[in-house]
Amino acid sequence: MKTIFEKDKNLNSKPFYLNENDFIEENKRTLELNLPNMSELEVMRHYKELSDRNFCIEKGFYPLGSCTMKYNPRVNEEISSYEGFLNLHPNQDDADCQGALEVIYDLENLLKIITGMDAITLQPCAGAHGEFCAMNIVKKYFEVKGEKNRKKVLIPDSAHGTNPMSAKMNGFDCVEIKSNSDGLVDVEEIKKAVSEYGDEIAAIMMTNPNTLGLFEENILEISDILHKNGSLLYYDGANLNAIMGHTNPKLMGFDLVHLNLHKTFSTPHGGGGPGSGPVGVIKELEEFLPNPRVHFDGEVYSRKNDYKNSIGKVSTYFGDFSVYIKALCYILMLGKNLKDVSSDAVLCANYMKEKLKKYYKLYYDKICMHEFVLSGDIQKQKGVSTLQIAKRLMDSSFHPPTVYFPLIVHEAIMIEPTESENKEVLDRFIDEMIKIAKEVEENPQSFENYPQKTPVKRADETLAARHLDIKYDFSNK
Ligand SMILES: *Cc1c(COP(=O)(O)O)cnc(C)c1O
């Protein structure tokens, strides 16, 4: 497909809608403006063609594990674009934005109920940003307490890469905790780390269910050991979709959590945003949250900078406000049925896992939560890698699952169906995966040539990583 500049037949002519005489001299451009000279219809066709090349949930099944690519009801988009929200400026007086402050206040309260935490900040703009904010709170908490040697953070080997990064960026050293043969955090390893490092341990960062989609059954024992050691427990809430209304991080013994509103609560994601990664904390950590917060005296909402040991701000104003509106609508719309979201997500994942485990290696064969991780090891022995299976899937009507994550599973294929798909879709995907397993048996060579139907075939990934080239070069015109 040509770029819009290549489609323009007369690049250097001035676009007809700009009249030089409309501008005062000092505001006039001194350089040529490279705008394509096209009709509105041509522009519309160009962008429609581009958008048709995207894969999206409205086009097909999108089982990207760890990402929760579920369908987000359109009504929430519509409400978040109401003019009263859209045209509000955060510098307006409290009196002008009572409704927006109420949205923030109500969402925080609902997220407190869902997580069991005592206070929430909505400021962080992504999961990783929430992790950073929370680990900053951990750091400040121990500074204020005078426990300055707590410099170590325990992180399971199944953790998302952002966990060690968030710890490191706050000056902590990471200690890796090995998983056991059940795919769970090994309690003996925790005990070993505690006896080795003792009061150097600031916190553990855990995901539950973990990134293998397995529930950490020993979480109460783990939280007990760490609390007795004076350490904090941080909950990576990216997998909250599996447990809503059934249990919560507080019941598991966690002290801080982050959530991904763009995974669990009705904001589409990908393409870099907008996202939101609220952080929840227990009472003892509330004073460290970012300022400002919203108060309600029973009649009026107001903003105050009154967290006395606040880590400061992590976003401009309150963060990604439009995402809060969608999350609030989603939670209010579902009410107590939010529990069914998680039940259905777990049911869908277990159904697929049971059907596919006869064809792909399943290292941890037990009941899973909202996602599961297969391995392409059997196929790899026949000469077909997980990457080639993913490329083959690109020629079907499905988005490939997450591959090569988590790192502890060879040739990992991580599937998260979400609750929003029906059985017919799940069955079609299962059939496709079985078909692929059979193709591997019969004709492994054919996998060298996929994808064939996509606009770009096989990108040279090494070249793309080393010589990133995403700019259009006008000098070639
Ligand atoms: C997605 C994810 C994150 C990071 O969230 P972002 O919003 O992408 O920054 C952290 N941990 C886990 C387990 C995740 O799946």
Coordinates of C-alpha atoms and ligand atoms in Angstrom, one line a residue:
M1 CA 0.0 0.0 0.0
K2 CA 1.2 3.5 -0.8
T3 CA 1.6 6.2 1.8
I4 CA -0.7 9.1 1.5
F5 CA 2.2 11.2 0.2
E6 CA 2.9 8.8 -2.6
K7 CA -0.7 8.8 -3.6
D8 CA -0.7 12.5 -4.0
K9 CA 0.1 13.2 -7.6
N10 CA 1.2 16.7 -7.2
L11 CA 3.1 16.8 -3.9
N12 CA 4.6 20.2 -4.1
S13 CA 1.5 22.1 -4.9
K14 CA 0.0 24.0 -1.9
P15 CA -3.1 22.4 -0.5
F16 CA -6.1 24.4 -1.7
Y17 CA -7.6 25.1 1.7
L18 CA -4.7 27.2 3.0
N19 CA -4.6 30.7 1.9
E20 CA -1.4 32.5 2.5
N21 CA -3.1 35.8 2.9
D22 CA -4.9 34.6 6.0
F23 CA -1.7 34.7 8.0
I24 CA 0.3 37.6 9.3
E25 CA 3.9 37.7 8.0
E26 CA 5.7 36.5 11.1
N27 CA 3.4 33.4 11.4
K28 CA 4.0 32.3 7.8
R29 CA 6.0 29.1 7.2
T30 CA 9.5 29.5 5.9
L31 CA 9.8 25.9 4.9
E32 CA 7.7 24.0 2.4
L33 CA 4.7 22.3 4.0
N34 CA 4.4 18.7 2.9
L35 CA 0.7 18.1 3.0
P36 CA -0.8 15.8 0.4
N37 CA -3.1 17.5 -2.0
M38 CA -6.1 15.2 -2.1
S39 CA -9.9 15.3 -2.0
E40 CA -11.7 14.4 1.2
L41 CA -13.0 11.2 -0.5
E42 CA -9.4 10.1 -1.3
V43 CA -8.3 10.8 2.2
M44 CA -11.2 8.9 3.7
R45 CA -10.5 5.9 1.4
H46 CA -6.8 6.0 2.3
Y47 CA -7.5 5.8 6.1
K48 CA -10.3 3.3 5.7
E49 CA -7.9 1.0 3.8
L50 CA -5.3 1.5 6.5
S51 CA -7.7 0.7 9.3
D52 CA -9.0 -2.4 7.5
R53 CA -5.5 -3.8 7.8
N54 CA -5.6 -3.7 11.6
F55 CA -6.7 -6.7 13.6
C56 CA -9.1 -5.9 16.3
I57 CA -11.5 -7.6 18.6
E58 CA -14.4 -6.5 16.4
K59 CA -12.8 -8.5 13.6
G60 CA -12.1 -11.7 15.4
F61 CA -10.9 -13.7 18.3
Y62 CA -7.9 -12.1 20.1
P63 CA -6.6 -14.6 22.6
L64 CA -3.5 -12.7 23.6
G65 CA -2.5 -14.1 27.0
S66 CA -1.8 -11.7 29.8
C67 CA -3.5 -8.9 27.9
T68 CA -7.2 -9.6 28.5
M69 CA -8.3 -8.4 25.0
K70 CA -12.0 -8.7 25.7
Y71 CA -14.8 -6.8 24.1
N72 CA -15.5 -3.4 25.7
P73 CA -19.1 -2.3 25.5
R74 CA -19.5 0.7 23.2
V75 CA -22.0 2.4 25.5
N76 CA -19.1 3.1 27.8
E77 CA -17.2 4.8 25.1
E78 CA -20.2 6.9 24.3
I79 CA -20.7 8.0 27.9
S80 CA -17.0 8.9 28.3
S81 CA -17.4 11.3 25.4
Y82 CA -20.3 13.2 26.8
E83 CA -19.6 16.9 26.3
G84 CA -19.7 17.7 30.0
F85 CA -16.7 15.4 30.5
L86 CA -14.9 16.0 27.3
N87 CA -14.8 19.8 27.5
L88 CA -13.9 20.0 31.2
H89 CA -10.5 21.4 32.1
P90 CA -8.8 20.1 35.3
N91 CA -7.9 23.7 36.2
Q92 CA -11.5 24.6 36.6
D93 CA -12.8 25.2 40.2
D94 CA -14.1 22.3 42.2
A95 CA -17.6 23.9 41.9
D96 CA -17.5 23.6 38.1
C97 CA -16.5 19.9 38.1
Q98 CA -18.6 18.2 40.8
G99 CA -19.7 15.5 38.4
A100 CA -16.1 14.6 37.4
L101 CA -15.0 14.6 41.0
E102 CA -17.9 12.3 41.8
V103 CA -16.7 9.9 39.1
I104 CA -13.3 9.7 40.7
Y105 CA -14.6 9.4 44.2
D106 CA -17.1 6.7 43.3
L107 CA -14.6 4.7 41.2
E108 CA -12.1 4.7 44.0
N109 CA -14.7 3.4 46.4
L110 CA -15.8 0.6 44.0
L111 CA -12.1 -0.4 43.4
K112 CA -11.6 -0.5 47.2
I113 CA -14.5 -3.0 47.5
I114 CA -13.2 -5.1 44.6
T115 CA -9.6 -5.2 45.9
G116 CA -10.2 -5.0 49.6
M117 CA -7.8 -2.1 49.9
D118 CA -8.4 1.0 52.1
A119 CA -7.3 3.7 49.7
I120 CA -6.8 4.1 46.0
T121 CA -5.0 6.5 43.7
L122 CA -6.1 6.6 40.1
Q123 CA -3.1 8.7 38.9
P124 CA -0.8 6.1 37.2
C125 CA -1.4 5.8 33.5
A126 CA -0.5 2.1 32.9
G127 CA 0.1 -1.1 34.8
A128 CA 3.9 -0.6 34.7
H129 CA 3.4 3.0 35.9
G130 CA 1.2 1.7 38.8
E131 CA 4.0 -0.7 39.7
F132 CA 6.5 2.1 39.7
C133 CA 4.3 4.3 41.9
A134 CA 3.6 1.4 44.3
M135 CA 7.3 0.5 44.7
N136 CA 8.0 4.2 45.3
I137 CA 5.5 4.0 48.2
V138 CA 7.3 0.9 49.5
K139 CA 10.6 2.8 49.4
K140 CA 9.2 5.9 51.2
Y141 CA 7.5 3.7 53.8
F142 CA 10.7 2.1 54.9
E143 CA 12.6 5.4 54.7
V144 CA 10.1 7.1 57.0
K145 CA 10.3 4.0 59.3
G146 CA 14.0 4.3 59.4
E147 CA 14.6 0.8 57.9
K148 CA 17.0 1.9 55.3
N149 CA 18.6 -1.4 54.7
R150 CA 15.5 -2.9 53.1
K151 CA 16.9 -2.8 49.6
K152 CA 15.8 -6.2 48.3
V153 CA 12.6 -7.2 46.5
L154 CA 11.7 -10.9 45.9
I155 CA 10.3 -11.6 42.4
P156 CA 9.1 -15.0 41.1
D157 CA 10.7 -16.3 37.9
S158 CA 7.2 -16.3 36.3
A159 CA 6.8 -12.5 36.8
H160 CA 6.1 -10.0 34.1
G161 CA 9.2 -8.1 33.0
T162 CA 7.8 -4.8 34.3
N163 CA 8.0 -6.1 37.9
P164 CA 11.9 -6.3 38.2
M165 CA 12.1 -3.0 36.2
S166 CA 9.8 -1.2 38.6
A167 CA 11.7 -2.4 41.6
K168 CA 15.1 -1.5 40.0
M169 CA 13.9 1.9 38.9
N170 CA 13.2 2.6 42.6
G171 CA 16.7 1.5 43.6
F172 CA 15.9 -2.0 44.8
D173 CA 17.9 -5.1 44.0
C174 CA 15.8 -8.1 42.7
V175 CA 16.1 -11.6 44.1
E176 CA 14.6 -14.2 41.8
I177 CA 12.4 -16.9 43.4
K178 CA 12.2 -20.1 41.5
S179 CA 8.8 -21.8 40.8
N180 CA 8.3 -25.4 41.8
S181 CA 7.3 -28.3 39.6
D182 CA 3.6 -27.3 40.0
G183 CA 4.3 -23.9 38.4
L184 CA 3.8 -22.1 41.7
V185 CA 6.1 -19.9 43.8
D186 CA 8.2 -22.4 45.9
V187 CA 7.6 -21.7 49.6
E188 CA 10.9 -23.3 50.5
E189 CA 12.6 -20.8 48.2
I190 CA 10.9 -18.0 50.1
K191 CA 12.0 -19.4 53.4
K192 CA 15.5 -19.7 52.1
A193 CA 15.5 -16.0 50.9
V194 CA 14.1 -14.8 54.2
S195 CA 16.7 -16.6 56.2
E196 CA 19.5 -15.4 53.9
Y197 CA 18.4 -11.7 53.5
G198 CA 16.1 -11.2 56.6
D199 CA 15.5 -7.5 57.3
E200 CA 17.0 -6.5 53.9
I201 CA 13.8 -7.6 52.2
A202 CA 11.5 -4.7 51.5
A203 CA 8.8 -6.6 49.6
I204 CA 7.7 -9.4 47.3
M205 CA 6.0 -8.7 44.0
M206 CA 3.5 -11.3 43.1
T207 CA 0.8 -12.0 40.5
N208 CA -2.1 -14.1 41.5
P209 CA -3.3 -16.0 39.5
N210 CA 0.3 -16.0 38.2
T211 CA 1.4 -15.6 34.6
L212 CA 0.9 -19.4 34.0
G213 CA -2.7 -18.8 34.8
L214 CA -2.4 -20.8 38.0
F215 CA -3.7 -19.7 41.4
E216 CA -0.9 -19.4 44.0
E217 CA -2.4 -21.8 46.6
N218 CA 0.2 -21.1 49.2
I219 CA -0.3 -17.3 49.2
L220 CA -1.4 -17.2 52.8
E221 CA 1.7 -19.0 54.0
I222 CA 3.8 -16.8 51.8
S223 CA 2.2 -13.6 53.2
D224 CA 2.6 -14.8 56.7
I225 CA 6.3 -15.5 56.3
L226 CA 6.9 -12.1 54.8
H227 CA 4.8 -10.1 57.2
K228 CA 6.6 -11.8 60.1
N229 CA 9.8 -10.6 58.5
G230 CA 8.5 -7.0 58.4
S231 CA 8.2 -7.0 54.6
L232 CA 5.4 -5.8 52.4
L233 CA 3.4 -7.8 49.7
Y234 CA 2.8 -6.2 46.4
Y235 CA 0.0 -7.5 44.1
D236 CA 0.4 -7.2 40.3
G237 CA -3.3 -7.0 39.4
A238 CA -3.1 -7.5 35.7
N239 CA -4.8 -10.9 36.2
L240 CA -7.7 -9.5 38.2
N241 CA -10.1 -10.6 35.5
A242 CA -9.8 -14.1 37.0
I243 CA -10.9 -13.4 40.6
M244 CA -13.3 -10.5 40.8
G245 CA -16.0 -11.0 43.4
H246 CA -14.6 -14.4 44.3
T247 CA -11.6 -13.3 46.4
N248 CA -9.4 -10.2 46.6
P249 CA -5.8 -9.2 47.2
K250 CA -6.5 -8.1 50.8
L251 CA -7.8 -11.5 51.7
M252 CA -4.6 -13.0 50.2
G253 CA -2.5 -10.8 52.5
F254 CA -1.4 -8.1 50.1
D255 CA -0.6 -4.6 51.2
L256 CA -0.4 -2.8 47.8
V257 CA -1.9 -3.6 44.4
H258 CA -2.0 -2.1 41.0
L259 CA -4.9 -2.8 38.5
N260 CA -5.0 -2.4 34.8
L261 CA -8.3 -0.6 34.0
H262 CA -7.5 -1.1 30.3
K263 CA -7.4 -4.9 30.7
T264 CA -10.1 -5.6 33.2
F265 CA -12.5 -2.6 33.1
S266 CA -13.6 -1.7 29.6
T267 CA -10.9 0.3 28.0
P268 CA -9.6 -1.1 24.7
H269 CA -5.9 -1.2 24.6
G270 CA -2.9 -1.6 22.3
G271 CA -1.3 1.2 20.3
G272 CA 0.0 2.9 23.4
G273 CA -3.0 4.1 25.3
P274 CA -4.8 5.6 26.9
G275 CA -4.5 3.3 29.9
S276 CA -4.8 3.5 33.6
G277 CA -3.1 1.6 36.4
P278 CA -4.6 2.6 39.7
V279 CA -2.8 1.7 42.9
G280 CA -4.6 0.5 46.1
V281 CA -3.0 0.4 49.5
I282 CA -3.8 -0.7 53.1
K283 CA -4.5 2.0 55.8
E284 CA -0.9 2.0 57.0
L285 CA 0.3 3.1 53.5
E286 CA -2.4 5.6 52.7
E287 CA -0.4 8.7 53.8
F288 CA 2.2 8.0 51.0
L289 CA -0.3 8.1 48.1
P290 CA 0.1 10.8 45.4
N291 CA -1.6 14.1 45.9
P292 CA -4.2 15.4 45.3
R293 CA -7.2 13.3 46.4
V294 CA -10.9 13.9 46.2
H295 CA -12.9 14.4 49.4
F296 CA -16.7 14.3 49.9
D297 CA -18.3 15.9 52.9
G298 CA -21.8 14.5 52.2
E299 CA -22.7 17.5 50.0
V300 CA -19.7 18.8 48.1
Y301 CA -16.7 17.2 46.4
S302 CA -13.3 18.9 46.7
R303 CA -9.6 18.3 45.9
K304 CA -7.0 18.5 48.7
N305 CA -3.3 17.9 48.9
D306 CA -3.5 16.3 52.3
Y307 CA -1.6 13.0 52.1
K308 CA 1.1 14.1 54.6
N309 CA 3.9 11.8 53.4
S310 CA 2.9 11.8 49.7
I311 CA 5.5 10.5 47.2
G312 CA 4.4 13.5 45.1
K313 CA 2.6 13.3 41.8
V314 CA 3.0 10.6 39.2
S315 CA 0.7 12.2 36.5
T316 CA -0.5 15.6 35.5
Y317 CA -3.7 16.3 37.3
F318 CA -5.6 13.0 37.9
G319 CA -4.3 10.8 35.1
D320 CA -6.4 9.4 32.2
F321 CA -9.8 10.6 33.2
S322 CA -11.8 9.1 30.2
V323 CA -10.7 5.7 31.3
Y324 CA -12.2 6.1 34.7
I325 CA -15.6 6.9 33.2
K326 CA -15.6 3.7 31.2
A327 CA -14.5 1.7 34.2
L328 CA -17.1 3.2 36.4
C329 CA -19.9 2.6 33.8
Y330 CA -18.7 -1.0 33.4
I331 CA -18.7 -1.8 37.1
L332 CA -22.0 -0.1 37.7
M333 CA -23.6 -1.8 34.7
L334 CA -22.5 -5.3 35.9
G335 CA -22.9 -4.7 39.7
K336 CA -22.7 -8.1 41.5
N337 CA -22.6 -9.8 38.1
L338 CA -18.9 -8.7 37.9
K339 CA -18.4 -12.1 39.6
D340 CA -19.7 -13.9 36.5
V341 CA -17.1 -12.1 34.3
S342 CA -14.4 -14.0 36.2
S343 CA -16.4 -17.3 36.4
D344 CA -16.9 -17.2 32.7
A345 CA -13.3 -16.3 31.9
V346 CA -12.1 -19.2 34.0
L347 CA -14.6 -21.6 32.4
C348 CA -13.6 -20.6 28.9
A349 CA -9.9 -21.1 29.6
N350 CA -10.4 -24.5 31.2
Y351 CA -12.6 -25.7 28.3
M352 CA -9.9 -24.8 25.7
K353 CA -7.1 -26.1 27.8
E354 CA -8.8 -29.5 28.2
K355 CA -9.4 -29.7 24.4
L356 CA -6.0 -28.6 23.3
K357 CA -3.8 -30.5 25.8
K358 CA -4.0 -33.7 23.7
Y359 CA -2.2 -31.9 20.9
Y360 CA 0.2 -29.5 22.6
K361 CA 2.3 -30.1 25.6
L362 CA 0.8 -28.8 28.9
Y363 CA 3.6 -28.7 31.5
Y364 CA 1.3 -27.8 34.4
D365 CA -1.7 -30.0 34.0
K366 CA -4.2 -28.7 36.5
I367 CA -7.2 -26.5 36.8
C368 CA -6.3 -23.1 35.4
M369 CA -7.7 -19.6 36.0
H370 CA -8.5 -17.2 33.2
E371 CA -5.6 -18.3 30.9
F372 CA -3.3 -21.2 30.3
V373 CA 0.1 -21.8 28.9
L374 CA 0.8 -24.5 26.3
S375 CA 4.2 -25.4 25.0
G376 CA 5.1 -26.0 21.4
D377 CA 7.8 -28.5 22.4
I378 CA 6.3 -31.5 20.5
Q379 CA 6.0 -29.3 17.4
K380 CA 9.5 -28.0 17.9
Q381 CA 10.9 -31.5 17.7
K382 CA 9.3 -31.8 14.3
G383 CA 11.1 -28.6 13.2
V384 CA 8.2 -26.1 13.7
S385 CA 8.7 -23.4 16.3
T386 CA 6.1 -21.6 18.3
L387 CA 6.9 -18.5 16.3
Q388 CA 6.1 -20.4 13.1
I389 CA 2.8 -21.5 14.6
A390 CA 2.0 -17.9 15.4
K391 CA 2.8 -16.9 11.8
R392 CA 0.6 -19.6 10.5
L393 CA -2.3 -18.4 12.7
M394 CA -2.0 -15.0 11.1
D395 CA -3.4 -16.5 7.9
S396 CA -6.5 -17.6 9.7
S397 CA -9.2 -15.4 11.1
F398 CA -7.6 -15.4 14.5
H399 CA -5.0 -13.2 16.3
P400 CA -2.2 -15.4 17.5
P401 CA -1.8 -16.0 21.3
T402 CA 1.1 -14.5 23.3
V403 CA 4.2 -16.5 22.5
Y404 CA 7.5 -17.0 24.4
F405 CA 6.0 -15.6 27.6
P406 CA 6.2 -16.6 30.5
L407 CA 9.9 -17.3 30.1
I408 CA 9.8 -20.4 32.3
V409 CA 7.9 -22.4 29.6
H410 CA 9.8 -23.6 26.5
E411 CA 8.1 -22.5 23.3
A412 CA 5.3 -20.9 25.3
I413 CA 1.8 -20.4 23.8
M414 CA -0.2 -18.4 26.2
I415 CA -4.0 -18.4 25.6
E416 CA -6.5 -16.1 27.2
P417 CA -10.0 -16.5 25.7
T418 CA -11.8 -14.0 28.1
E419 CA -15.4 -14.1 29.0
S420 CA -16.7 -12.2 26.0
E421 CA -16.4 -15.1 23.5
N422 CA -19.1 -17.8 23.0
K423 CA -18.5 -21.5 22.7
E424 CA -18.8 -21.5 18.9
V425 CA -15.8 -19.1 18.6
L426 CA -13.8 -21.1 21.1
D427 CA -14.5 -24.3 19.2
R428 CA -13.4 -22.7 15.9
F429 CA -10.1 -21.7 17.4
I430 CA -9.6 -25.1 19.0
D431 CA -10.3 -26.7 15.6
E432 CA -7.7 -24.4 13.9
M433 CA -5.1 -25.3 16.6
I434 CA -5.8 -29.0 16.1
K435 CA -5.5 -28.6 12.3
I436 CA -2.2 -26.8 12.8
A437 CA -0.9 -29.7 15.0
K438 CA -1.8 -32.1 12.2
E439 CA -0.1 -30.0 9.6
V440 CA 3.0 -30.1 11.7
E441 CA 2.9 -33.9 11.6
E442 CA 2.2 -34.1 7.9
N443 CA 4.1 -31.2 6.4
P444 CA 6.4 -29.3 8.7
Q445 CA 8.2 -27.6 5.7
S446 CA 5.0 -25.7 4.9
F447 CA 5.5 -23.6 8.0
E448 CA 8.5 -21.8 6.5
N449 CA 6.2 -19.8 4.2
Y450 CA 3.6 -18.2 6.6
P451 CA 2.0 -15.8 6.7
Q452 CA 0.9 -15.5 3.1
K453 CA -2.3 -13.5 3.3
T454 CA -1.1 -10.5 5.4
P455 CA 0.0 -7.2 3.8
V456 CA 3.5 -7.6 5.2
K457 CA 4.9 -11.2 5.0
R458 CA 7.9 -12.0 7.2
A459 CA 9.5 -9.0 8.6
D460 CA 13.3 -9.2 9.3
E461 CA 13.0 -8.8 13.0
T462 CA 16.7 -8.4 13.7
L463 CA 17.0 -5.7 11.1
A464 CA 13.9 -4.0 12.4
A465 CA 15.2 -4.0 15.9
R466 CA 18.7 -2.8 15.0
H467 CA 17.7 -0.2 12.3
L468 CA 14.3 1.0 13.3
D469 CA 13.0 3.0 10.3
I470 CA 9.5 4.4 10.8
K471 CA 9.9 7.8 9.2
Y472 CA 8.9 8.8 5.7
D473 CA 11.8 10.2 3.8
F474 CA 10.6 13.3 1.9
S475 CA 14.0 13.9 0.3
N476 CA 13.3 10.9 -2.0
K477 CA 10.4 12.8 -3.6
Ligands
LIG1 C1 0.1 -6.2 31.2 C2 0.9 -6.6 32.4 C3 1.6 -5.7 33.2 C4 1.9 -4.2 32.7 O1 0.8 -3.5 32.4 P1 0.9 -2.3 31.3 O2 -0.5 -1.6 31.5 O3 1.1 -2.9 30.0 O4 2.0 -1.4 31.7 C5 2.2 -6.1 34.3 N1 2.1 -7.3 34.8 C6 1.4 -8.3 34.1 C7 1.2 -9.7 34.6 C8 0.7 -7.9 32.9 O5 0.1 -8.8 32.2

